């Protein structure tokens, strides 16, 4: 199979077209510092480790994947300019782009990419990518600009895994030490900006990469200021202390759109966040399927969207939005129905024991968990909320020390990355990885294995429909909603665009194409 066939396969992975802000027609200017109000600080200077979406978006300004997807989701060459696939579907030969420079001035080679893959696959490094690269058997630097990756078995979703830096961020060889989860400095990447400075809880600074292989970014520097309160972020924008704000309060958007807040514009990203409830399905009381089903029927998603997100969201039962190729329009759903919830509670044998719900401490998580608490109390389930810091939250989830947890979740180009990892059985329930719920079902595992080995796109789609149908029956999680998010910026900011997931950098736009008119 040749590259053309790969592109035909990629059409199956297409995502819906984004909503973009129109680029300015004035001639762009080089120079200047853009100050951004962010909703949180970064958490680590290791681009390979798991972190929040905010870390991922900032890292994408500095690091790049081998392949990319455009606004419609089609896979494109990027750091790898072309590739071949062997006739048995196991060996991928990538021809790397020549002349790509790291931030330290070195040229990117196949040795660097091999080092990056090996780093991800080494369990000592606690990287995020092994779950998506575990099909790799061996990786070889054939020559300076040719990389060969051999898989253990053919996997249709392999290329899509290489379109995100969460799976693989290409860094220079030797720039990360084994076991170095928290290095003192970011390693050199190939992105449009390089790391410049970090003062925790005060500012994070990136500077223009002057030898960037695609073009010269317009901005000289970007300064991220962590401001956790959304209203304070908007105030900082209105007073001129920042130029652009991430995640402004939804209730202010109509006023900006109507021109009542002079000098400000806004961009809506419809699917920037996905919120869900997850049960600890491996331990009482939620190893009881009927109890999980009862909770699913007790959740009023529209009320949650209205009360917590000011009506800016869409209720969901699956992880892809309507219109996406991986959206199943005829999928059954567990609708909000207190009568059904009460009947299932009786069938489950639940006797009114107190349930602990854990979530982060942000004001949004506090409001979200409080609304869920109130909804469950209506059907006779008392809930005790525990709001904890991000580090403790992740540790408790990983160890399975919770009954219910609530928060945001991610989605990826391919459903194998989106669904399979979070539903596959994991061997150690005290060291949970992608499957935070601890859910493990033999029938589901057979379906997941079937999907992994299926090379026919239509047959593979049918298997994933079966997976989601069983997911709806077993309810290890309850998907609540896609939540809209908003960027706001002043009139001096030109050319800034985003796509529906809210990224700061993508194939055809982002901060690298933004400029200042002042």
XYZ file of C-alpha atoms in Angstrom:
518
model
C 0.000 0.000 0.000
C 1.294 3.407 -0.925
C 0.761 6.899 0.432
C -2.345 7.487 -1.744
C -4.048 4.535 -0.092
C -3.174 5.973 3.299
C -4.984 9.184 2.391
C -8.025 7.180 1.348
C -7.999 5.457 4.730
C -7.678 8.832 6.422
C -11.015 9.974 5.026
C -12.679 7.555 7.436
C -11.089 9.497 10.274
C -12.364 12.900 9.135
C -13.592 15.401 11.716
C -16.190 18.124 11.161
C -15.156 21.464 9.729
C -14.286 24.007 12.441
C -15.746 27.374 13.114
C -12.962 29.850 12.475
C -12.586 33.525 13.154
C -12.030 35.381 9.892
C -8.436 36.366 9.346
C -7.715 40.080 8.953
C -6.981 41.414 5.497
C -4.431 44.011 6.679
C -0.766 43.226 6.043
C 0.635 41.306 9.056
C 3.371 42.894 11.140
C 6.302 41.103 12.747
C 7.246 41.687 16.361
C 5.626 42.438 19.678
C 4.614 40.483 22.766
C 1.158 38.954 23.109
C -0.018 38.564 26.710
C -2.552 35.800 27.287
C -4.734 35.235 30.351
C -4.809 31.455 30.827
C -7.074 29.544 33.177
C -4.182 27.697 34.816
C -0.416 27.340 34.912
C 1.455 24.571 33.112
C 2.254 21.505 35.225
C 5.464 20.064 33.792
C 8.291 20.807 31.379
C 8.251 17.268 30.015
C 6.215 17.230 26.768
C 5.752 13.459 26.956
C 3.891 13.169 30.248
C 0.149 13.338 30.691
C -1.279 16.700 31.640
C -4.337 18.892 31.204
C -5.575 20.137 27.855
C -4.062 23.518 28.730
C -0.580 21.952 28.932
C -1.237 20.186 25.630
C -2.258 23.379 23.827
C 0.792 25.299 25.072
C 3.136 22.408 24.297
C 1.779 22.297 20.744
C 3.267 25.754 20.215
C 6.722 24.297 20.932
C 6.516 20.659 19.808
C 5.177 18.912 16.733
C 3.950 15.444 15.687
C 5.085 13.382 12.717
C 1.727 13.835 10.961
C -1.079 16.388 11.193
C -4.785 16.689 10.493
C -6.402 19.621 8.736
C -9.608 21.367 9.780
C -11.691 18.576 8.208
C -9.627 15.876 9.893
C -7.745 14.496 6.892
C -4.272 13.206 7.751
C -1.432 15.179 6.149
C 2.363 14.941 5.997
C 4.121 17.128 8.552
C 7.531 16.349 10.048
C 7.242 13.196 7.960
C 6.714 14.342 4.365
C 5.626 10.946 2.991
C 5.372 7.288 3.939
C 4.940 3.760 2.590
C 3.179 0.789 4.160
C 4.314 -2.777 3.527
C 1.974 -5.228 1.835
C 1.287 -7.011 5.140
C 0.338 -3.715 6.837
C 2.981 -4.000 9.558
C 5.972 -1.932 8.358
C 5.714 1.850 7.954
C 8.601 3.686 6.302
C 8.566 7.437 6.905
C 10.635 9.892 4.897
C 11.345 12.829 7.168
C 11.343 16.415 6.042
C 14.848 17.784 5.491
C 16.072 21.045 6.977
C 13.813 21.037 10.052
C 15.674 22.729 12.907
C 15.279 22.155 16.624
C 15.219 25.161 18.927
C 18.928 24.579 19.672
C 19.794 24.854 15.965
C 20.342 21.131 15.292
C 18.704 19.529 12.262
C 16.044 16.921 12.999
C 17.030 13.392 11.933
C 15.597 9.905 12.101
C 17.773 9.327 15.166
C 15.874 12.046 17.008
C 12.499 10.535 16.127
C 13.691 7.063 17.149
C 14.887 8.496 20.471
C 11.474 10.120 21.000
C 9.593 6.886 20.286
C 11.921 4.864 22.507
C 11.489 7.396 25.303
C 7.697 7.132 25.101
C 7.792 3.322 25.160
C 10.156 3.088 28.153
C 7.926 2.468 31.206
C 10.426 4.259 33.455
C 9.446 7.568 31.862
C 5.717 7.495 32.723
C 4.890 8.925 29.293
C 1.317 9.309 28.072
C 1.866 7.680 24.688
C 2.522 3.958 25.344
C -1.171 3.098 25.216
C -1.239 4.444 21.668
C 2.140 3.096 20.585
C 2.079 -0.307 22.275
C 1.548 -1.880 18.844
C 5.120 -0.860 17.903
C 7.502 -3.830 17.781
C 10.669 -2.075 16.639
C 11.705 1.362 15.382
C 14.794 1.857 13.205
C 16.678 4.876 11.856
C 17.383 3.558 8.346
C 19.386 6.640 7.416
C 19.487 10.313 8.341
C 16.017 11.074 7.022
C 14.296 7.667 6.892
C 12.531 5.999 9.802
C 11.040 2.505 9.759
C 8.447 1.428 12.303
C 7.353 -2.204 12.438
C 4.134 -3.087 14.244
C 3.360 -6.306 16.062
C 0.282 -6.651 13.869
C -1.570 -4.484 11.330
C -3.504 -1.639 12.975
C -5.670 0.724 10.940
C -5.543 3.527 13.523
C -1.742 3.714 13.791
C -1.294 6.775 11.569
C -3.920 8.767 13.441
C -1.988 8.161 16.669
C 0.940 10.059 15.154
C -1.100 13.244 14.596
C -0.967 14.374 18.228
C 1.926 15.326 20.496
C 0.144 13.550 23.339
C 1.271 10.339 21.665
C 4.609 11.517 20.305
C 6.292 14.902 20.542
C 9.518 14.900 18.517
C 12.449 16.099 20.642
C 16.197 16.093 20.024
C 18.153 12.949 20.813
C 19.418 12.784 24.399
C 17.471 15.854 25.524
C 15.441 13.926 28.120
C 16.970 11.591 30.686
C 15.379 8.233 31.455
C 13.022 8.643 34.390
C 13.109 12.432 34.162
C 9.402 13.129 34.616
C 9.988 16.705 35.787
C 13.049 18.166 34.003
C 14.269 21.637 34.869
C 13.853 22.856 31.312
C 11.859 21.930 28.227
C 13.856 19.864 25.712
C 14.351 21.407 22.247
C 11.361 20.947 19.949
C 10.667 21.922 16.341
C 7.580 24.118 16.865
C 7.069 27.785 15.950
C 7.980 28.944 19.471
C 10.708 27.927 21.911
C 10.709 27.887 25.695
C 12.041 31.127 27.207
C 11.052 31.412 30.892
C 8.757 29.995 33.555
C 7.955 31.551 36.892
C 5.398 29.182 38.451
C 1.977 30.742 39.147
C 3.189 34.029 37.650
C 4.023 33.656 33.964
C 5.146 31.258 31.264
C 7.031 32.735 28.290
C 7.760 31.387 24.816
C 9.751 33.147 22.093
C 9.728 33.021 18.307
C 11.671 30.150 16.720
C 13.487 32.096 14.004
C 14.463 28.985 12.061
C 10.995 27.459 12.043
C 10.654 25.253 8.969
C 7.188 26.350 7.820
C 7.423 30.142 8.119
C 8.550 32.865 10.514
C 5.950 33.442 13.245
C 4.808 37.052 13.479
C 4.925 37.406 17.283
C 8.266 37.847 19.004
C 7.045 36.491 22.347
C 3.927 35.110 24.006
C 3.443 35.486 27.758
C 0.870 33.290 29.506
C -0.418 34.601 32.829
C -2.309 32.022 34.931
C -5.575 33.581 36.185
C -7.880 30.897 37.559
C -11.025 33.032 37.895
C -12.830 33.533 34.569
C -14.308 36.900 35.554
C -10.876 38.159 36.594
C -9.498 37.047 33.215
C -12.139 39.107 31.442
C -11.422 42.078 33.707
C -7.707 41.831 32.883
C -8.625 41.935 29.199
C -10.970 44.911 29.566
C -8.374 46.906 31.507
C -5.632 46.175 28.959
C -3.464 44.045 31.256
C -3.715 41.183 28.771
C -4.399 41.037 25.031
C -6.245 37.717 24.810
C -8.184 35.669 27.361
C -8.865 31.924 27.281
C -12.190 30.669 28.608
C -14.152 33.825 29.332
C -17.516 33.523 31.145
C -20.304 32.473 28.801
C -22.716 35.055 30.202
C -20.528 37.874 28.828
C -20.415 36.558 25.260
C -23.727 38.115 24.082
C -22.560 41.528 25.260
C -19.265 41.227 23.378
C -21.062 39.977 20.256
C -23.480 42.925 20.458
C -20.599 45.397 20.694
C -21.472 46.494 24.241
C -17.902 45.854 25.422
C -16.045 48.151 23.064
C -12.810 47.011 21.500
C -13.321 43.278 22.163
C -14.003 40.330 19.872
C -14.711 36.695 20.649
C -14.349 33.235 19.090
C -16.535 30.276 20.024
C -15.068 26.763 20.119
C -18.051 24.427 20.295
C -16.383 21.209 21.437
C -13.443 22.462 23.461
C -14.396 20.424 26.533
C -16.176 17.147 27.126
C -17.470 16.527 30.640
C -18.378 13.171 32.104
C -19.061 11.262 35.302
C -16.959 8.161 35.921
C -17.780 5.373 38.349
C -15.312 3.145 40.139
C -16.811 0.093 38.455
C -14.338 -2.305 40.068
C -15.397 -1.742 43.697
C -18.619 -1.393 45.709
C -21.039 0.201 45.415
C -20.569 0.903 41.699
C -19.481 -2.579 40.709
C -23.287 -2.902 40.642
C -24.402 -2.244 37.052
C -27.992 -1.427 37.973
C -26.801 1.251 40.399
C -24.704 2.812 37.639
C -27.712 2.698 35.328
C -29.861 4.361 37.998
C -27.415 7.248 38.334
C -27.313 7.649 34.550
C -31.110 8.117 34.497
C -30.960 10.531 37.439
C -28.626 12.980 35.684
C -30.373 15.920 34.020
C -27.763 16.988 31.480
C -29.669 20.036 30.266
C -29.946 21.367 33.801
C -26.204 20.896 34.254
C -25.479 22.787 31.039
C -27.815 25.617 31.997
C -26.763 25.969 35.646
C -23.014 25.424 35.291
C -22.193 26.449 31.711
C -24.798 29.190 31.129
C -26.496 27.113 28.454
C -23.346 26.940 26.310
C -23.181 23.227 25.580
C -24.747 20.185 23.927
C -25.907 17.020 25.768
C -24.132 13.895 24.516
C -24.128 10.116 24.816
C -20.904 9.544 22.879
C -17.556 11.262 22.418
C -17.916 12.552 18.864
C -20.263 15.395 17.858
C -23.120 15.045 15.416
C -21.863 15.163 11.834
C -18.561 13.482 12.668
C -17.829 10.238 10.756
C -17.527 8.414 14.088
C -20.869 9.727 15.364
C -23.638 7.106 15.483
C -26.987 8.828 15.054
C -29.114 5.809 15.941
C -27.291 4.953 19.170
C -29.598 4.347 22.130
C -29.283 6.615 25.158
C -30.154 6.567 28.841
C -32.394 9.608 29.062
C -33.106 11.606 32.195
C -36.018 9.851 33.916
C -36.402 9.831 37.703
C -39.038 7.077 37.592
C -36.655 4.711 35.807
C -33.845 5.770 38.164
C -35.945 4.924 41.248
C -36.956 1.543 39.828
C -33.333 0.648 39.067
C -32.287 1.743 42.547
C -34.749 -0.728 44.053
C -33.538 -3.495 41.748
C -29.919 -2.743 42.610
C -30.416 -3.362 46.324
C -28.969 0.058 47.179
C -29.950 1.095 50.734
C -29.090 4.762 50.824
C -25.388 4.568 51.706
C -23.431 7.816 51.463
C -21.543 8.188 48.145
C -18.331 10.213 47.889
C -17.822 12.331 44.777
C -14.369 13.753 44.089
C -13.559 16.638 41.765
C -11.081 19.469 41.324
C -11.269 22.711 43.270
C -11.988 25.126 40.444
C -15.191 27.134 40.670
C -16.517 25.284 37.632
C -15.885 21.881 39.226
C -17.454 23.082 42.463
C -20.617 24.149 40.640
C -20.689 20.988 38.551
C -20.258 18.639 41.492
C -22.827 20.567 43.560
C -25.435 20.248 40.797
C -24.763 16.511 40.409
C -25.024 16.166 44.198
C -28.443 17.862 44.171
C -29.704 15.727 41.280
C -28.725 12.458 42.956
C -30.308 13.523 46.247
C -33.630 13.890 44.408
C -33.713 10.120 43.871
C -32.481 9.282 47.361
C -28.718 9.008 46.833
C -26.858 11.090 49.445
C -23.586 12.449 48.091
C -20.611 13.880 49.966
C -18.429 16.111 47.811
C -14.656 16.163 48.247
C -12.837 18.942 46.380
C -9.125 18.232 46.097
C -6.053 19.620 44.348
C -5.107 18.362 40.894
C -2.184 16.194 42.038
C -4.219 14.443 44.749
C -7.128 14.056 42.361
C -5.014 12.273 39.746
C -3.377 10.074 42.398
C -6.704 8.959 43.856
C -8.133 8.179 40.438
C -5.031 6.235 39.432
C -5.211 4.197 42.650
C -8.954 3.629 42.381
C -9.609 5.527 45.615
C -12.984 7.033 44.709
C -16.636 6.098 44.137
C -17.585 8.782 41.584
C -15.338 11.311 39.924
C -16.360 14.109 37.630
C -14.378 16.208 35.199
C -13.264 16.785 31.633
C -12.211 14.118 29.130
C -10.460 14.051 25.779
C -11.273 12.715 22.330
C -8.909 11.800 19.525
C -8.933 11.373 15.759
C -9.438 7.610 15.883
C -11.978 5.784 18.105
C -9.342 3.248 19.115
C -7.617 6.079 20.965
C -10.885 7.593 22.153
C -12.783 4.525 23.358
C -10.607 1.439 23.378
C -8.057 2.568 25.931
C -10.616 3.708 28.491
C -12.649 0.492 28.193
C -9.876 -2.113 27.958
C -9.117 -4.271 31.003
C -6.017 -3.167 32.928
C -3.973 -5.600 35.038
C -3.352 -3.465 38.144
C -6.329 -1.624 39.635
C -3.976 0.251 41.961
C -2.082 1.682 38.992
C -4.823 2.610 36.557
C -3.792 4.269 33.342
C -6.291 5.206 30.648
C -9.093 3.096 32.156
C -9.814 5.120 35.278
C -13.071 3.282 36.026
C -11.464 -0.146 36.434
C -14.228 -1.507 34.200
C -13.399 -4.940 32.779
C -15.880 -7.052 30.829
C -14.919 -10.148 28.770
C -17.486 -9.457 26.050
C -16.331 -5.847 25.730
C -12.694 -6.935 25.603
C -13.474 -9.290 22.714
C -15.091 -6.416 20.815
C -12.110 -4.159 21.500
C -9.698 -6.833 20.269
C -11.834 -7.308 17.160
C -11.788 -3.562 16.443
C -8.013 -3.414 16.836
C -7.430 -6.133 14.252
C -10.097 -5.075 11.757
C -8.589 -3.572 8.603
C -11.832 -3.009 6.690
C -13.113 0.522 7.506
C -16.809 -0.360 7.201
C -16.531 -3.494 9.301
C -14.471 -1.600 11.859
C -17.178 1.042 12.129
C -19.784 -1.636 12.828
C -17.641 -3.085 15.634
C -17.324 0.323 17.279
C -21.087 0.718 17.100
C -21.375 -2.550 19.040
C -18.810 -1.256 21.525
C -20.824 1.893 22.150
C -24.067 -0.064 22.422
C -22.534 -2.204 25.147
C -21.057 0.881 26.774
C -24.568 2.347 27.022
C -25.758 -0.876 28.660
C -22.902 -1.209 31.163
C -22.430 2.531 31.906
C -18.883 2.701 33.319
C -19.159 6.442 32.563
C -21.896 8.958 31.840
C -21.035 11.442 29.100
C -22.653 14.756 30.023
C -21.972 17.361 27.350
C -19.718 19.058 24.883
C -19.130 22.487 26.372
C -18.539 25.592 24.314
C -15.603 27.752 25.276
C -14.724 31.280 24.246
C -11.597 33.252 23.471
C -11.853 37.024 23.775
C -9.255 39.503 22.547
C -8.798 43.196 21.987
C -8.733 44.968 18.636
C -4.947 45.004 18.376
C -4.895 41.202 18.050
C -5.107 40.204 14.388
C -5.255 36.911 12.528
C -6.014 34.708 15.532
C -8.118 31.623 14.758
C -8.917 28.355 16.482
C -10.933 25.224 15.759
C -13.733 23.548 17.662
C -11.509 21.823 20.218
C -9.971 25.142 21.299
C -6.353 24.488 20.343
C -3.870 27.371 20.216
C -1.980 25.956 17.220
C -3.071 23.778 14.327
C -2.214 23.050 10.699
C -3.679 26.225 9.198
C -3.653 28.739 12.022
C -3.288 29.623 15.675
C -0.878 31.836 17.580
C 1.947 31.311 15.080
C -0.162 33.216 12.514
C -1.369 35.863 14.951
C 0.033 39.400 14.889
C -0.328 42.704 16.706
C -1.475 45.967 15.150
C 0.124 48.484 17.482
